[in-house]
C-alpha cells in the first residue's frame, strides 16, 4: 500500500516574529560585502541560531566560508540551505559556483626546449599545492628541465649546445600562509646539473591594500654559487572582473655572471566561462644588464573540463642572453 506524502511544514518568515530581523540581515551582508569575514560570520551565526530554518543566514555563512577560502565548508552551508528550501536559486547558483573552488592541485607536465646555439632538452615534472588547513598550504616541485628558469632568474647550465649540458634536476618544497590580508610564500629548491649542486631560497609576500589591489615584496637570500641575492617589489591588481595583472621589479644586490642585474616582469590573465574554467595568460620578462640582456615572452591557456580535471599549454620564447624556446603541456588534477 503506497504511503501518503507528508505535508510540508509551513515555515514562518523570521520578520513576522522579529521586527529587527531585516535590519540585522542587511548589516550582516554589509560586513560580507566589505570582506569583514569574522564579524560577518558571527552576525550570520547569531541569526542562524535564532532561526535555524531561515535560509538567508545559511546562504550568508556559505558566502563567508567561501570568502575565507574554505570551499568544503561553503558547500556544506549551501547544501544545508537547499535542504531547508530546495527551490532557493541563490543557494543553487552559489553551490554550483563553489564546486569549482578547489584549491588543492597536482600538475604533471611534459615539454621540449631548444637551448642556446643548438642544444635541446626534453622536460617533464610535477608540482603540487596541498591545502593542509586554512590558512596553510604546502607546495612541492620535482622536475627535469633545461638548466634554467627565467621567471626565477636561474641559469646553471649556461648556453651549452648538448642536451646533457643544459639539463637540470630540480626538487623543491614550500608553503603558502594566508593571514588576514597578508600572504607569505617561502620556498626552497635544489638544482643539480652534472656535478654542480645549487640551492635557492625565496620568501615572497603580498599585502591586500584593497579588495582589488595587493602590494608584493620578495627576497632570495640563498642564491647558489654563481648567482646573487635578489630583492623584488611589485603589485597585483584587477581592473575588471575576470582580469588580473601583476608587475614586478627584481634587483640583484651584486653583479652575477649567470643572471641579469635588473629584471622587469609583467603578466596579465583573463578568466572566462560560466564557471571560470578557462584562463588565458600572457607575460613579458625583460632582463636588463650590460652583458646579459634578454627578452622573454610567455603565453599559456588553461582549461578545466570538470571542476576536478583540466589541462594547460604553455609556450615561452627568450631572445638575448641564454636564448631558449620551449613548449609544454600539463595535466591538472584538483580537489
mmCIF file with all atom_site columns, C-alpha atoms in Angstrom, residues 122-228:
data_model
loop_
_atom_site.group_PDB
_atom_site.id
_atom_site.type_symbol
_atom_site.label_atom_id
_atom_site.label_alt_id
_atom_site.label_comp_id
_atom_site.label_asym_id
_atom_site.label_entity_id
_atom_site.label_seq_id
_atom_site.pdbx_PDB_ins_code
_atom_site.Cartn_x
_atom_site.Cartn_y
_atom_site.Cartn_z
_atom_site.occupancy
_atom_site.B_iso_or_equiv
_atom_site.pdbx_formal_charge
_atom_site.auth_seq_id
_atom_site.auth_comp_id
_atom_site.auth_asym_id
_atom_site.auth_atom_id
_atom_site.pdbx_PDB_model_num
ATOM 1   C CA . UNK A 1 122 ? 63.049 17.097 -23.087 1.00 0.00 ? 122 UNK A CA 1
ATOM 2   C CA . UNK A 1 123 ? 61.419 18.437 -19.959 1.00 0.00 ? 123 UNK A CA 1
ATOM 3   C CA . UNK A 1 124 ? 58.989 16.873 -17.517 1.00 0.00 ? 124 UNK A CA 1
ATOM 4   C CA . UNK A 1 125 ? 57.948 17.358 -13.936 1.00 0.00 ? 125 UNK A CA 1
ATOM 5   C CA . UNK A 1 126 ? 55.230 17.841 -11.394 1.00 0.00 ? 126 UNK A CA 1
ATOM 6   C CA . UNK A 1 127 ? 54.025 20.448 -8.926  1.00 0.00 ? 127 UNK A CA 1
ATOM 7   C CA . UNK A 1 128 ? 51.632 20.178 -6.007  1.00 0.00 ? 128 UNK A CA 1
ATOM 8   C CA . UNK A 1 129 ? 49.631 22.579 -3.863  1.00 0.00 ? 129 UNK A CA 1
ATOM 9   C CA . UNK A 1 130 ? 48.185 20.782 -0.826  1.00 0.00 ? 130 UNK A CA 1
ATOM 10  C CA . UNK A 1 131 ? 45.849 22.726 1.484   1.00 0.00 ? 131 UNK A CA 1
ATOM 11  C CA . UNK A 1 132 ? 46.675 21.419 4.956   1.00 0.00 ? 132 UNK A CA 1
ATOM 12  C CA . UNK A 1 133 ? 44.281 23.611 6.910   1.00 0.00 ? 133 UNK A CA 1
ATOM 13  C CA . UNK A 1 134 ? 43.275 27.192 6.450   1.00 0.00 ? 134 UNK A CA 1
ATOM 14  C CA . UNK A 1 135 ? 45.390 29.311 6.336   1.00 0.00 ? 135 UNK A CA 1
ATOM 15  C CA . UNK A 1 136 ? 48.299 26.964 5.415   1.00 0.00 ? 136 UNK A CA 1
ATOM 16  C CA . UNK A 1 137 ? 49.079 25.055 2.205   1.00 0.00 ? 137 UNK A CA 1
ATOM 17  C CA . UNK A 1 138 ? 52.185 23.024 1.350   1.00 0.00 ? 138 UNK A CA 1
ATOM 18  C CA . UNK A 1 139 ? 53.837 23.188 -2.080  1.00 0.00 ? 139 UNK A CA 1
ATOM 19  C CA . UNK A 1 140 ? 56.248 20.772 -3.747  1.00 0.00 ? 140 UNK A CA 1
ATOM 20  C CA . UNK A 1 141 ? 58.057 20.582 -7.069  1.00 0.00 ? 141 UNK A CA 1
ATOM 21  C CA . UNK A 1 142 ? 60.101 17.925 -8.864  1.00 0.00 ? 142 UNK A CA 1
ATOM 22  C CA . UNK A 1 143 ? 61.301 18.337 -12.444 1.00 0.00 ? 143 UNK A CA 1
ATOM 23  C CA . UNK A 1 144 ? 63.899 17.578 -15.062 1.00 0.00 ? 144 UNK A CA 1
ATOM 24  C CA . UNK A 1 145 ? 64.228 20.648 -17.270 1.00 0.00 ? 145 UNK A CA 1
ATOM 25  C CA . UNK A 1 146 ? 66.580 22.758 -19.323 1.00 0.00 ? 146 UNK A CA 1
ATOM 26  C CA . UNK A 1 147 ? 69.092 24.209 -16.857 1.00 0.00 ? 147 UNK A CA 1
ATOM 27  C CA . UNK A 1 148 ? 67.352 27.494 -16.316 1.00 0.00 ? 148 UNK A CA 1
ATOM 28  C CA . UNK A 1 149 ? 64.143 29.192 -15.248 1.00 0.00 ? 149 UNK A CA 1
ATOM 29  C CA . UNK A 1 150 ? 63.734 32.744 -16.462 1.00 0.00 ? 150 UNK A CA 1
ATOM 30  C CA . UNK A 1 151 ? 60.878 33.537 -14.086 1.00 0.00 ? 151 UNK A CA 1
ATOM 31  C CA . UNK A 1 152 ? 63.082 32.570 -11.133 1.00 0.00 ? 152 UNK A CA 1
ATOM 32  C CA . UNK A 1 153 ? 66.179 34.243 -12.641 1.00 0.00 ? 153 UNK A CA 1
ATOM 33  C CA . UNK A 1 154 ? 68.153 30.979 -12.618 1.00 0.00 ? 154 UNK A CA 1
ATOM 34  C CA . UNK A 1 155 ? 70.550 29.634 -15.221 1.00 0.00 ? 155 UNK A CA 1
ATOM 35  C CA . UNK A 1 156 ? 73.008 26.981 -14.089 1.00 0.00 ? 156 UNK A CA 1
ATOM 36  C CA . UNK A 1 157 ? 73.638 25.357 -17.470 1.00 0.00 ? 157 UNK A CA 1
ATOM 37  C CA . UNK A 1 158 ? 74.894 28.324 -19.478 1.00 0.00 ? 158 UNK A CA 1
ATOM 38  C CA . UNK A 1 159 ? 74.479 28.125 -23.225 1.00 0.00 ? 159 UNK A CA 1
ATOM 39  C CA . UNK A 1 160 ? 75.841 24.656 -23.846 1.00 0.00 ? 160 UNK A CA 1
ATOM 40  C CA . UNK A 1 161 ? 74.932 23.034 -27.140 1.00 0.00 ? 161 UNK A CA 1
ATOM 41  C CA . UNK A 1 162 ? 74.206 19.499 -25.990 1.00 0.00 ? 162 UNK A CA 1
ATOM 42  C CA . UNK A 1 163 ? 71.182 18.249 -24.149 1.00 0.00 ? 163 UNK A CA 1
ATOM 43  C CA . UNK A 1 164 ? 73.280 16.859 -21.312 1.00 0.00 ? 164 UNK A CA 1
ATOM 44  C CA . UNK A 1 165 ? 74.986 20.217 -20.652 1.00 0.00 ? 165 UNK A CA 1
ATOM 45  C CA . UNK A 1 166 ? 71.675 22.036 -20.383 1.00 0.00 ? 166 UNK A CA 1
ATOM 46  C CA . UNK A 1 167 ? 69.722 19.566 -18.260 1.00 0.00 ? 167 UNK A CA 1
ATOM 47  C CA . UNK A 1 168 ? 68.892 20.105 -14.599 1.00 0.00 ? 168 UNK A CA 1
ATOM 48  C CA . UNK A 1 169 ? 67.046 18.148 -11.932 1.00 0.00 ? 169 UNK A CA 1
ATOM 49  C CA . UNK A 1 170 ? 65.010 20.253 -9.525  1.00 0.00 ? 170 UNK A CA 1
ATOM 50  C CA . UNK A 1 171 ? 63.486 19.336 -6.169  1.00 0.00 ? 171 UNK A CA 1
ATOM 51  C CA . UNK A 1 172 ? 61.683 21.927 -4.092  1.00 0.00 ? 172 UNK A CA 1
ATOM 52  C CA . UNK A 1 173 ? 59.325 22.432 -1.156  1.00 0.00 ? 173 UNK A CA 1
ATOM 53  C CA . UNK A 1 174 ? 57.478 25.469 0.107   1.00 0.00 ? 174 UNK A CA 1
ATOM 54  C CA . UNK A 1 175 ? 54.377 26.800 1.775   1.00 0.00 ? 175 UNK A CA 1
ATOM 55  C CA . UNK A 1 176 ? 51.605 29.356 1.329   1.00 0.00 ? 176 UNK A CA 1
ATOM 56  C CA . UNK A 1 177 ? 50.327 31.024 4.501   1.00 0.00 ? 177 UNK A CA 1
ATOM 57  C CA . UNK A 1 178 ? 47.406 33.450 4.407   1.00 0.00 ? 178 UNK A CA 1
ATOM 58  C CA . UNK A 1 179 ? 46.953 35.588 7.496   1.00 0.00 ? 179 UNK A CA 1
ATOM 59  C CA . UNK A 1 180 ? 44.108 38.058 7.171   1.00 0.00 ? 180 UNK A CA 1
ATOM 60  C CA . UNK A 1 181 ? 45.260 40.362 4.360   1.00 0.00 ? 181 UNK A CA 1
ATOM 61  C CA . UNK A 1 182 ? 48.848 39.096 4.272   1.00 0.00 ? 182 UNK A CA 1
ATOM 62  C CA . UNK A 1 183 ? 50.114 36.147 2.194   1.00 0.00 ? 183 UNK A CA 1
ATOM 63  C CA . UNK A 1 184 ? 53.612 34.716 2.797   1.00 0.00 ? 184 UNK A CA 1
ATOM 64  C CA . UNK A 1 185 ? 55.224 32.209 0.408   1.00 0.00 ? 185 UNK A CA 1
ATOM 65  C CA . UNK A 1 186 ? 58.591 30.674 1.433   1.00 0.00 ? 186 UNK A CA 1
ATOM 66  C CA . UNK A 1 187 ? 60.267 28.238 -0.999  1.00 0.00 ? 187 UNK A CA 1
ATOM 67  C CA . UNK A 1 188 ? 63.460 26.154 -1.090  1.00 0.00 ? 188 UNK A CA 1
ATOM 68  C CA . UNK A 1 189 ? 64.830 24.424 -4.215  1.00 0.00 ? 189 UNK A CA 1
ATOM 69  C CA . UNK A 1 190 ? 67.842 22.231 -5.003  1.00 0.00 ? 190 UNK A CA 1
ATOM 70  C CA . UNK A 1 191 ? 69.101 22.394 -8.615  1.00 0.00 ? 191 UNK A CA 1
ATOM 71  C CA . UNK A 1 192 ? 71.531 19.760 -9.933  1.00 0.00 ? 192 UNK A CA 1
ATOM 72  C CA . UNK A 1 193 ? 73.245 19.575 -13.322 1.00 0.00 ? 193 UNK A CA 1
ATOM 73  C CA . UNK A 1 194 ? 76.238 17.287 -13.793 1.00 0.00 ? 194 UNK A CA 1
ATOM 74  C CA . UNK A 1 195 ? 78.399 17.623 -10.683 1.00 0.00 ? 195 UNK A CA 1
ATOM 75  C CA . UNK A 1 196 ? 77.012 21.041 -9.745  1.00 0.00 ? 196 UNK A CA 1
ATOM 76  C CA . UNK A 1 197 ? 74.519 21.481 -6.943  1.00 0.00 ? 197 UNK A CA 1
ATOM 77  C CA . UNK A 1 198 ? 72.858 24.823 -6.297  1.00 0.00 ? 198 UNK A CA 1
ATOM 78  C CA . UNK A 1 199 ? 70.449 25.740 -3.510  1.00 0.00 ? 199 UNK A CA 1
ATOM 79  C CA . UNK A 1 200 ? 67.999 28.613 -3.808  1.00 0.00 ? 200 UNK A CA 1
ATOM 80  C CA . UNK A 1 201 ? 65.554 30.021 -1.261  1.00 0.00 ? 201 UNK A CA 1
ATOM 81  C CA . UNK A 1 202 ? 62.830 32.647 -1.643  1.00 0.00 ? 202 UNK A CA 1
ATOM 82  C CA . UNK A 1 203 ? 60.477 34.464 0.675   1.00 0.00 ? 203 UNK A CA 1
ATOM 83  C CA . UNK A 1 204 ? 57.681 36.311 -1.144  1.00 0.00 ? 204 UNK A CA 1
ATOM 84  C CA . UNK A 1 205 ? 54.844 38.246 0.406   1.00 0.00 ? 205 UNK A CA 1
ATOM 85  C CA . UNK A 1 206 ? 51.704 40.129 -0.574  1.00 0.00 ? 206 UNK A CA 1
ATOM 86  C CA . UNK A 1 207 ? 49.587 42.602 1.371   1.00 0.00 ? 207 UNK A CA 1
ATOM 87  C CA . UNK A 1 208 ? 45.996 43.249 0.255   1.00 0.00 ? 208 UNK A CA 1
ATOM 88  C CA . UNK A 1 209 ? 45.773 47.021 0.361   1.00 0.00 ? 209 UNK A CA 1
ATOM 89  C CA . UNK A 1 210 ? 42.282 46.998 -1.197  1.00 0.00 ? 210 UNK A CA 1
ATOM 90  C CA . UNK A 1 211 ? 39.911 44.269 -2.467  1.00 0.00 ? 211 UNK A CA 1
ATOM 91  C CA . UNK A 1 212 ? 41.414 44.517 -5.983  1.00 0.00 ? 212 UNK A CA 1
ATOM 92  C CA . UNK A 1 213 ? 44.978 45.617 -5.193  1.00 0.00 ? 213 UNK A CA 1
ATOM 93  C CA . UNK A 1 214 ? 47.906 43.955 -3.405  1.00 0.00 ? 214 UNK A CA 1
ATOM 94  C CA . UNK A 1 215 ? 51.476 45.129 -2.892  1.00 0.00 ? 215 UNK A CA 1
ATOM 95  C CA . UNK A 1 216 ? 54.182 42.463 -3.204  1.00 0.00 ? 216 UNK A CA 1
ATOM 96  C CA . UNK A 1 217 ? 57.703 42.114 -1.802  1.00 0.00 ? 217 UNK A CA 1
ATOM 97  C CA . UNK A 1 218 ? 60.275 39.352 -2.170  1.00 0.00 ? 218 UNK A CA 1
ATOM 98  C CA . UNK A 1 219 ? 63.789 38.324 -1.144  1.00 0.00 ? 219 UNK A CA 1
ATOM 99  C CA . UNK A 1 220 ? 66.052 35.493 -2.316  1.00 0.00 ? 220 UNK A CA 1
ATOM 100 C CA . UNK A 1 221 ? 68.703 35.043 0.381   1.00 0.00 ? 221 UNK A CA 1
ATOM 101 C CA . UNK A 1 222 ? 70.150 31.720 -0.852  1.00 0.00 ? 222 UNK A CA 1
ATOM 102 C CA . UNK A 1 223 ? 71.336 32.002 -4.434  1.00 0.00 ? 223 UNK A CA 1
ATOM 103 C CA . UNK A 1 224 ? 73.770 29.219 -5.348  1.00 0.00 ? 224 UNK A CA 1
ATOM 104 C CA . UNK A 1 225 ? 77.436 29.785 -6.138  1.00 0.00 ? 225 UNK A CA 1
ATOM 105 C CA . UNK A 1 226 ? 77.212 31.917 -9.297  1.00 0.00 ? 226 UNK A CA 1
ATOM 106 C CA . UNK A 1 227 ? 74.076 33.927 -8.547  1.00 0.00 ? 227 UNK A CA 1
ATOM 107 C CA . UNK A 1 228 ? 73.363 36.934 -6.357  1.00 0.00 ? 228 UNK A CA 1
#
